[in-house]
GROMACS .gro file of C-alpha atoms in nm:
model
  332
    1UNK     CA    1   5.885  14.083   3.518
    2UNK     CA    2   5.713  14.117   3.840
    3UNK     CA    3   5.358  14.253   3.766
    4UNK     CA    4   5.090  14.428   4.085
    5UNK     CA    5   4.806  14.271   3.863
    6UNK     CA    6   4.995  13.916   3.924
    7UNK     CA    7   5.178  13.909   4.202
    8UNK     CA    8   5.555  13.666   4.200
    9UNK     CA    9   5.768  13.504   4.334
   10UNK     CA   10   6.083  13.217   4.319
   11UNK     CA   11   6.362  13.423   4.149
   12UNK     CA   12   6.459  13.708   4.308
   13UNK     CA   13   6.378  14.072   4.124
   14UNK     CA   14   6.595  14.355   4.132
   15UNK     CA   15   6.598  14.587   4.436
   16UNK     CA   16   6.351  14.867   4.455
   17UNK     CA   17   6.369  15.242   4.571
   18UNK     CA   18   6.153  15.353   4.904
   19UNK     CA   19   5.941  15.562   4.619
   20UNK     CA   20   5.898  15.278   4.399
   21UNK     CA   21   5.817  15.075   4.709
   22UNK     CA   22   5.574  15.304   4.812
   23UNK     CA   23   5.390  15.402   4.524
   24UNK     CA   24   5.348  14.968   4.488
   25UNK     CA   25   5.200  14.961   4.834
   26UNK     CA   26   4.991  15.296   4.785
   27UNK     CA   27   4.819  15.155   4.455
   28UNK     CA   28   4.799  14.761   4.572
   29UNK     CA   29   4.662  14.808   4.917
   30UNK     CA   30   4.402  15.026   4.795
   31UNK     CA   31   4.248  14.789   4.563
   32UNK     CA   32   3.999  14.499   4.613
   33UNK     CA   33   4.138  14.246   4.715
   34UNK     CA   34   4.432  14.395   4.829
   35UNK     CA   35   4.809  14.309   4.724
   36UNK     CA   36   5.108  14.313   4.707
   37UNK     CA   37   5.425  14.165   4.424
   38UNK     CA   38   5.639  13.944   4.592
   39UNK     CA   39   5.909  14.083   4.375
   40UNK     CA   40   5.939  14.281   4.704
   41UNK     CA   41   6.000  14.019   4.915
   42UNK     CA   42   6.366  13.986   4.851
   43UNK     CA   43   6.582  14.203   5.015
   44UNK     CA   44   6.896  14.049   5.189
   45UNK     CA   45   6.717  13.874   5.434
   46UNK     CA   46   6.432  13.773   5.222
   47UNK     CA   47   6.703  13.650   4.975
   48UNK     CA   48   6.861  13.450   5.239
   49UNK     CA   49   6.541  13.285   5.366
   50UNK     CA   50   6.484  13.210   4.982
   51UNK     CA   51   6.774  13.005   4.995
   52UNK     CA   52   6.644  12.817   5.296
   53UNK     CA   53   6.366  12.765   5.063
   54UNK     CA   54   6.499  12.581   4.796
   55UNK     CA   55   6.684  12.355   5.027
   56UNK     CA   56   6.428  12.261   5.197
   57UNK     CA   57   6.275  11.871   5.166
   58UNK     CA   58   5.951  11.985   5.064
   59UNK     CA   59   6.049  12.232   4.808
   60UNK     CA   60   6.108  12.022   4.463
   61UNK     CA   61   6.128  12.243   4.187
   62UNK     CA   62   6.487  12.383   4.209
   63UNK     CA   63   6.654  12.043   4.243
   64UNK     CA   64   6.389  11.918   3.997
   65UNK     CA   65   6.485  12.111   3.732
   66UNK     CA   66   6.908  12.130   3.852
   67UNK     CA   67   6.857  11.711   3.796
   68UNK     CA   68   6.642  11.686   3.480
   69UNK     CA   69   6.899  11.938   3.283
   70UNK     CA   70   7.225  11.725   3.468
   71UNK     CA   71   7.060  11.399   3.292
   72UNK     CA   72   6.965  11.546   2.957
   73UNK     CA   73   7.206  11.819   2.909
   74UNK     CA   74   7.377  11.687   2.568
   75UNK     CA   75   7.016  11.659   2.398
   76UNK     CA   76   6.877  11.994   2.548
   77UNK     CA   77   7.188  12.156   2.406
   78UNK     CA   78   7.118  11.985   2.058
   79UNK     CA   79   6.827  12.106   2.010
   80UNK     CA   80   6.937  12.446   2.135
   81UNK     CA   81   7.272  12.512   1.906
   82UNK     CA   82   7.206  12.576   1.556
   83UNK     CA   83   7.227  12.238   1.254
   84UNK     CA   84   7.636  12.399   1.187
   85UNK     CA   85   7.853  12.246   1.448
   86UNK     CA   86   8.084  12.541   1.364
   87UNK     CA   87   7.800  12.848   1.341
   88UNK     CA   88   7.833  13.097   1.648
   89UNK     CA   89   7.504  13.163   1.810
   90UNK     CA   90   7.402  13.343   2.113
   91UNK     CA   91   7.295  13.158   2.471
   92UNK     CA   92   7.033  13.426   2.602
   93UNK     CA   93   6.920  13.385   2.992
   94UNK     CA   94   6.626  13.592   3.105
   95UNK     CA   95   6.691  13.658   3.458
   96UNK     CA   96   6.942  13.459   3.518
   97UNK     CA   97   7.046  13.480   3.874
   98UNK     CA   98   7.306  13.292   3.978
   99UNK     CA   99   7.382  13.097   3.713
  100UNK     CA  100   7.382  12.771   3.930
  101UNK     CA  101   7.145  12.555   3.693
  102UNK     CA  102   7.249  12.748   3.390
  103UNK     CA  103   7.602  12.619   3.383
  104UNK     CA  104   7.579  12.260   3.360
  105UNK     CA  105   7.453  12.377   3.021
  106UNK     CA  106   7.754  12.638   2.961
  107UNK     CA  107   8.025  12.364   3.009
  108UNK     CA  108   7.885  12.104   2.823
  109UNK     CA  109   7.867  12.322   2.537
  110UNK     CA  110   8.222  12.442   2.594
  111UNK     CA  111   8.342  12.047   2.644
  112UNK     CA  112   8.173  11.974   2.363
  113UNK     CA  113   8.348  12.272   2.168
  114UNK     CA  114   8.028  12.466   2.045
  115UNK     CA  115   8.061  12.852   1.929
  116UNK     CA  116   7.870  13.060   2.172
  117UNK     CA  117   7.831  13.333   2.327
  118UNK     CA  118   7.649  13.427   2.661
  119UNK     CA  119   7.418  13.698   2.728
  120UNK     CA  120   7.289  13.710   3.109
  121UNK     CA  121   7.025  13.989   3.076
  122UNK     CA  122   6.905  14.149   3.367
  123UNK     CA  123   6.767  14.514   3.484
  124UNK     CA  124   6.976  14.479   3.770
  125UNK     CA  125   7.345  14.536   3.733
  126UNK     CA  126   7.447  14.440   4.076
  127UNK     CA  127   7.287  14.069   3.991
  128UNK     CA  128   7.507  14.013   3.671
  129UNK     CA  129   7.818  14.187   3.813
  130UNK     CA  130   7.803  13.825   4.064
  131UNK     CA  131   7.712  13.652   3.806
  132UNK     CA  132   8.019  13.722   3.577
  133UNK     CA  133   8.231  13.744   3.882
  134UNK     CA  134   8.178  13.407   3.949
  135UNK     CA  135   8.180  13.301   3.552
  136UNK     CA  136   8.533  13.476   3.519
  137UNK     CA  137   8.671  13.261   3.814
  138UNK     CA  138   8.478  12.909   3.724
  139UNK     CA  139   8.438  12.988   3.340
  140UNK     CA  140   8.714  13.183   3.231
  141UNK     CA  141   8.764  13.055   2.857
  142UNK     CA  142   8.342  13.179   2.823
  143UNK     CA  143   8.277  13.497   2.641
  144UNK     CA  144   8.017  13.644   2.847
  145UNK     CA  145   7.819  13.971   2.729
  146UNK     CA  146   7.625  14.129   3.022
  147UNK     CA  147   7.288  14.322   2.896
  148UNK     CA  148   7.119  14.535   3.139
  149UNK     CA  149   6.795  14.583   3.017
  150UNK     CA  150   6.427  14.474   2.981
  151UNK     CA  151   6.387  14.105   2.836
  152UNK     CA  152   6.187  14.223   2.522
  153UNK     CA  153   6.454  14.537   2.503
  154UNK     CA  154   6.706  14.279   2.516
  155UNK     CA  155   6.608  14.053   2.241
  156UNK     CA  156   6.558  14.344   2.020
  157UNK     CA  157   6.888  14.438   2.032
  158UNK     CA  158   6.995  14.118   1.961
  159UNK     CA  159   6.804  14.060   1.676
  160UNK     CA  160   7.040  14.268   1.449
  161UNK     CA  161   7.318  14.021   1.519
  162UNK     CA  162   7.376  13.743   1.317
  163UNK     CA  163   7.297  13.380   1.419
  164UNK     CA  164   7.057  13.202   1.650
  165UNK     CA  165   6.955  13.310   1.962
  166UNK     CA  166   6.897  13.047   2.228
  167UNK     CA  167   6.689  13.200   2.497
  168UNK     CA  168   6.661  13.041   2.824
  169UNK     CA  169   6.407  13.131   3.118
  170UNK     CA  170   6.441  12.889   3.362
  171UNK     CA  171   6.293  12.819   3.706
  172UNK     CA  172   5.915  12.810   3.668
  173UNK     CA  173   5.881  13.189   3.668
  174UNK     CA  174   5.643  13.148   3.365
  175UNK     CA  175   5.412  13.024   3.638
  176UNK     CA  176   5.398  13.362   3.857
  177UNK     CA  177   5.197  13.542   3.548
  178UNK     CA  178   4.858  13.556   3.570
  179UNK     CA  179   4.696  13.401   3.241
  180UNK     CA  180   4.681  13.710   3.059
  181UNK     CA  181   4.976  13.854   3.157
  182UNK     CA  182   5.192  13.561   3.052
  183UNK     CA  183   5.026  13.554   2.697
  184UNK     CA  184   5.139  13.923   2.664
  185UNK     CA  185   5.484  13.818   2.801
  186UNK     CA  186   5.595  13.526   2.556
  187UNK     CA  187   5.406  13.715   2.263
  188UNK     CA  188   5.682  14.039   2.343
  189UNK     CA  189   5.964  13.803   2.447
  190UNK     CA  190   5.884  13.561   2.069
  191UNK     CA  191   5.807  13.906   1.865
  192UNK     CA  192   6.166  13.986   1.818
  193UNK     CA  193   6.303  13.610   1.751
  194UNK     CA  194   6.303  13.451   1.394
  195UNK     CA  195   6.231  13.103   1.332
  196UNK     CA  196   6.593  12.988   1.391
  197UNK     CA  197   6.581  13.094   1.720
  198UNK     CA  198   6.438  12.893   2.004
  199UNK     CA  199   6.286  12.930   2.330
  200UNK     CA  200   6.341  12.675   2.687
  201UNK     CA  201   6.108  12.718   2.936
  202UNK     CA  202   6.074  12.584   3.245
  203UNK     CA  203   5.734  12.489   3.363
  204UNK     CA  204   5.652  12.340   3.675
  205UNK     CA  205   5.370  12.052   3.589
  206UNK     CA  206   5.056  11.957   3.760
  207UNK     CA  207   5.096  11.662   4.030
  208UNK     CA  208   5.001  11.521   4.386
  209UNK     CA  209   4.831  11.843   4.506
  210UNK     CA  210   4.936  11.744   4.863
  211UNK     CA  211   5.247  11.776   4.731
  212UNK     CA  212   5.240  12.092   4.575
  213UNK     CA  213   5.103  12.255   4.846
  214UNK     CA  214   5.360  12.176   5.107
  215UNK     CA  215   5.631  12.294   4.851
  216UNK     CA  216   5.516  12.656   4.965
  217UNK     CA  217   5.381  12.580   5.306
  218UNK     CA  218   5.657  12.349   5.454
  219UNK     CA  219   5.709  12.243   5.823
  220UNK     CA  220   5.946  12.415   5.948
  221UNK     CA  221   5.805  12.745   5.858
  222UNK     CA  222   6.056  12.918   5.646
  223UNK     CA  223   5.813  12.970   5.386
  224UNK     CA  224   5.597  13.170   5.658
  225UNK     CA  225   5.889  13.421   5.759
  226UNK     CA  226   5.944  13.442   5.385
  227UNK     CA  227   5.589  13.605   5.338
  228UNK     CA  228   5.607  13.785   5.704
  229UNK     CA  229   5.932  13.929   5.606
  230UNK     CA  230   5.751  14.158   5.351
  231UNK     CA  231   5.555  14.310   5.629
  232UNK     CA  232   5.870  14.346   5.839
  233UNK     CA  233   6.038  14.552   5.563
  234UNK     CA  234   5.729  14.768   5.525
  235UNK     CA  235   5.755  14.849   5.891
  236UNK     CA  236   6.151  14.957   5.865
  237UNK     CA  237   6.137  15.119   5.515
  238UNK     CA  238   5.805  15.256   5.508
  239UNK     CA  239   5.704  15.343   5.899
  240UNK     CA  240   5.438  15.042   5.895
  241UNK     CA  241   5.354  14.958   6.222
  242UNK     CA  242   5.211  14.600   6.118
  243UNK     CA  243   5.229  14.358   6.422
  244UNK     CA  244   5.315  14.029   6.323
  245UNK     CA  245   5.167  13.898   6.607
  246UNK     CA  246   4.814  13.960   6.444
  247UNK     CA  247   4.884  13.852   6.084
  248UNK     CA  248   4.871  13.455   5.972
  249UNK     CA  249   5.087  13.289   5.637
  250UNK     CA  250   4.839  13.106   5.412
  251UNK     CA  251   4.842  12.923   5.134
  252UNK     CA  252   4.646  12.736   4.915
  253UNK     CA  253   4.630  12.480   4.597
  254UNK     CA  254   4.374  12.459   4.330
  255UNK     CA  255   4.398  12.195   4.105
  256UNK     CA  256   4.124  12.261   3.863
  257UNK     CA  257   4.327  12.611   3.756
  258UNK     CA  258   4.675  12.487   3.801
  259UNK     CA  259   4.708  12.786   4.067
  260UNK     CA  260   4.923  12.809   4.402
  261UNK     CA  261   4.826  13.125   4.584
  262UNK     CA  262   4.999  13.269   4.887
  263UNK     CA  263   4.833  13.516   5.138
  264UNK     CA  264   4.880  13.722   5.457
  265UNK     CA  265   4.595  13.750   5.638
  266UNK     CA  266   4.459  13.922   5.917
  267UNK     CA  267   4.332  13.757   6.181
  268UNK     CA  268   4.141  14.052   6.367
  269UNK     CA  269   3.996  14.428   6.252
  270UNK     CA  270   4.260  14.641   6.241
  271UNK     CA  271   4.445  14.996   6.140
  272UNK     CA  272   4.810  14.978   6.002
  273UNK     CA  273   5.022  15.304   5.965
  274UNK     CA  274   5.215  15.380   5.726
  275UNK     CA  275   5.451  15.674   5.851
  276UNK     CA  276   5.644  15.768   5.510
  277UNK     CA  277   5.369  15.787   5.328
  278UNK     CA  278   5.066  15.969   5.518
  279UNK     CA  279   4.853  15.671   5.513
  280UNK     CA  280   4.666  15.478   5.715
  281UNK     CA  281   4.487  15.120   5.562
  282UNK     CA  282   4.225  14.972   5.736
  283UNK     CA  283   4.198  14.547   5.711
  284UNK     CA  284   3.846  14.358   5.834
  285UNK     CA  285   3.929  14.050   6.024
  286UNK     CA  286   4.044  13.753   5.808
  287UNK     CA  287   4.099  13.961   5.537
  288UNK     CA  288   4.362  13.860   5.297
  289UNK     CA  289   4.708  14.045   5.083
  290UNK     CA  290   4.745  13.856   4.795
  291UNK     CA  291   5.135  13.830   4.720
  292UNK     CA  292   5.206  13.484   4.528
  293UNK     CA  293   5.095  13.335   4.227
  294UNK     CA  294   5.242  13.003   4.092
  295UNK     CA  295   5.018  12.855   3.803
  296UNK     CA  296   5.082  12.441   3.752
  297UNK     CA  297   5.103  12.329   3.417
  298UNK     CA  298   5.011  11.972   3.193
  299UNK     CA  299   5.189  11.926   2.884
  300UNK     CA  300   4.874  11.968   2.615
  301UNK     CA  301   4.817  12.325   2.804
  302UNK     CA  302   5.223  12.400   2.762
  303UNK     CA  303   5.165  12.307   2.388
  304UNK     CA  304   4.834  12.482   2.323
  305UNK     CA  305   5.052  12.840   2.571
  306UNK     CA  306   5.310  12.816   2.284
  307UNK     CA  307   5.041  12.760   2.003
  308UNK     CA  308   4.854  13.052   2.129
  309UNK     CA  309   5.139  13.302   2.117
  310UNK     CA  310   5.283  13.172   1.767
  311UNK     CA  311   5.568  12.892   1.904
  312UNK     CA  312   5.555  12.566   1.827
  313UNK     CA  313   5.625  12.285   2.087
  314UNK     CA  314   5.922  12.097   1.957
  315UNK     CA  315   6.102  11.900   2.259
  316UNK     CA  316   6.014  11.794   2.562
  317UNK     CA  317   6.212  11.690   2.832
  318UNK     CA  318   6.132  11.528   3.211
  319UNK     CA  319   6.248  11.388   3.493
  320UNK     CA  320   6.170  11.049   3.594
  321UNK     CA  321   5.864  11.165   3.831
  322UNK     CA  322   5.727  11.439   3.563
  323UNK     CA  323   5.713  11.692   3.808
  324UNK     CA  324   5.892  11.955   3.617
  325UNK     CA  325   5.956  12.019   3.203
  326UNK     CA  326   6.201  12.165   3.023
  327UNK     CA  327   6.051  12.274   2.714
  328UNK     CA  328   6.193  12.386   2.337
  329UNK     CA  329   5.971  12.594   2.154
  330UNK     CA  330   6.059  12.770   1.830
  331UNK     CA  331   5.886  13.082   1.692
  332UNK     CA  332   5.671  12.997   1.392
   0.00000   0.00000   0.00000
């Protein structure tokens, strides 16, 4: 999903080529003001420090979410599985990753004896080969169908099967699109469902700003090598000759637009290299890459997102603090 108009970031993306990689950097560094997708941050070491992330005491949205769908599991899967007790439908994850919040779902609804199947969908195979891996050995009675494609591609296909589809996008990855872009993403992820199907979203919600802010700009600094690890892989994959030593992590809240937006900046005039591609980009002092976007949500904008792309809001559920929501929206 990762777009250059709106850069990302808190699930990991598939892996990119150097030519993919470079083209990104060619087109976003040229523009004004320059950027870069965070879908770029994660290669084994920025996956790793991503799990630092999430663990760390500052960063609530992953355990947020992991505890509100532990407490209302049995009523988020009602209003999931079709009226039938005994019709099959289909339990669609967009991106799913690894699976770790999506199961408490998958064994209630096998301990509760409910006809479904699973369909991780992905456009990287090497992300749902772990993922059913690691269903097969904790799982094994789950029928699992792995789809490598694009989300919309996905649902398409699926469309010509009978019964409900279920579609999950978890996290608060709706949150990395830029406004536009994540009107144009529910519209082509709700075009190919039917008005039995529904949709659960996760959507981080506005709060303490102080708060929010030091979920991406915590203490200890992961979140910092995080964002300098992008440069770091653009000097061993690309020839960049970016010295850390002259670049600052920044980050910012804004509570009027809902926005978190991460930056590297420059802290003097300078000339970075870039060896495999012929090109040399040239940064004033203090000026900024743009690589994160993570939009903040209230409810009445969640309901008036889903009115705005044809879904209507339908449940709602919380955790005790409302700082994150699980929503059910169905296609109108």
């Amino acid at each position: 999903m990762p777009h250059l108009s709106s850069p990302t970031s808190t699930e990991p993306a598939a892996p990119a080529s150097a030519t993919d990689l470079g083209q990104h950097v060619a087109d976003g560094l040229s523009r004004t003001p320059k950027m870069l997708s965070s879908m770029y941050f994660y290669d084994d070491e920025g996956s790793r420090l991503f799990q630092q992330i999430m663990a760390l005491p500052e960063y609530y949205p992953t355990r947020t979410e992991f505890a509100l769908l532990t407490t209302h599991q049995a009523a988020i899967a009602d209003a999931l599985r079709p009226t039938a007790a005994d019709e099959h439908f289909f339990l669609v994850e967009l991106g799913a990753g690894d699976g770790l919040k999506t199961k408490i779902l998958l064994r209630h609804l096998l301990d509760t004896g409910a006809r479904f199947t699973y369909v991780p969908v992905d456009i990287s195979t090497g992300a749902l080969d772990g993922l059913v891996a690691s269903l097969t050995d904790e799982l094994p009675t789950l029928p699992v169908e792995p789809v490598t494609a694009d989300y919309a591609d996905a649902l398409t296909l699926l469309a010509a099967r009978p019964g409900r589809k279920a579609v999950l996008f978890l996290g608060s990855n709706i949150g990395n699109f830029l406004p536009k872009d994540r009107h144009e993403f529910l519209r082509s992820v709700a075009r190919p469902l039917s008005s039995d199907d529904r949709l659960l979203i996760g959507f981080d919600l506005q709060k303490d700003p102080r708060l929010i802010r030091a979920a991406y700009d915590d203490t200890q600094g992961i979140t910092a090598a995080f964002n300098f690890n992008l440069l770091k892989r653009l000097n061993r994959e690309l020839g960049a000759d970016f010295d850390l030593e002259h670049w600052q992590h920044y980050t910012d809240y804004d509570p009027l637009s809902g926005a978190v937006r991460s930056f590297l900046v420059s802290t003097r005039a300078q000339t970075v290299q870039f060896a495999a591609l012929d090109l040399h980009v040239k940064f004033a002092a203090w000026e900024m890459i743009h690589t994160e976007n993570s939009y903040k949500f209230t409810l009445p904008q969640i309901e008036q997102l889903g009115q705005d792309v044809g879904l209507t809001l339908v449940h709602s559920f919380s955790d005790a603090q409302a700082y994150f929501a699980d929503v059910v929206l169905a296609p109108e």
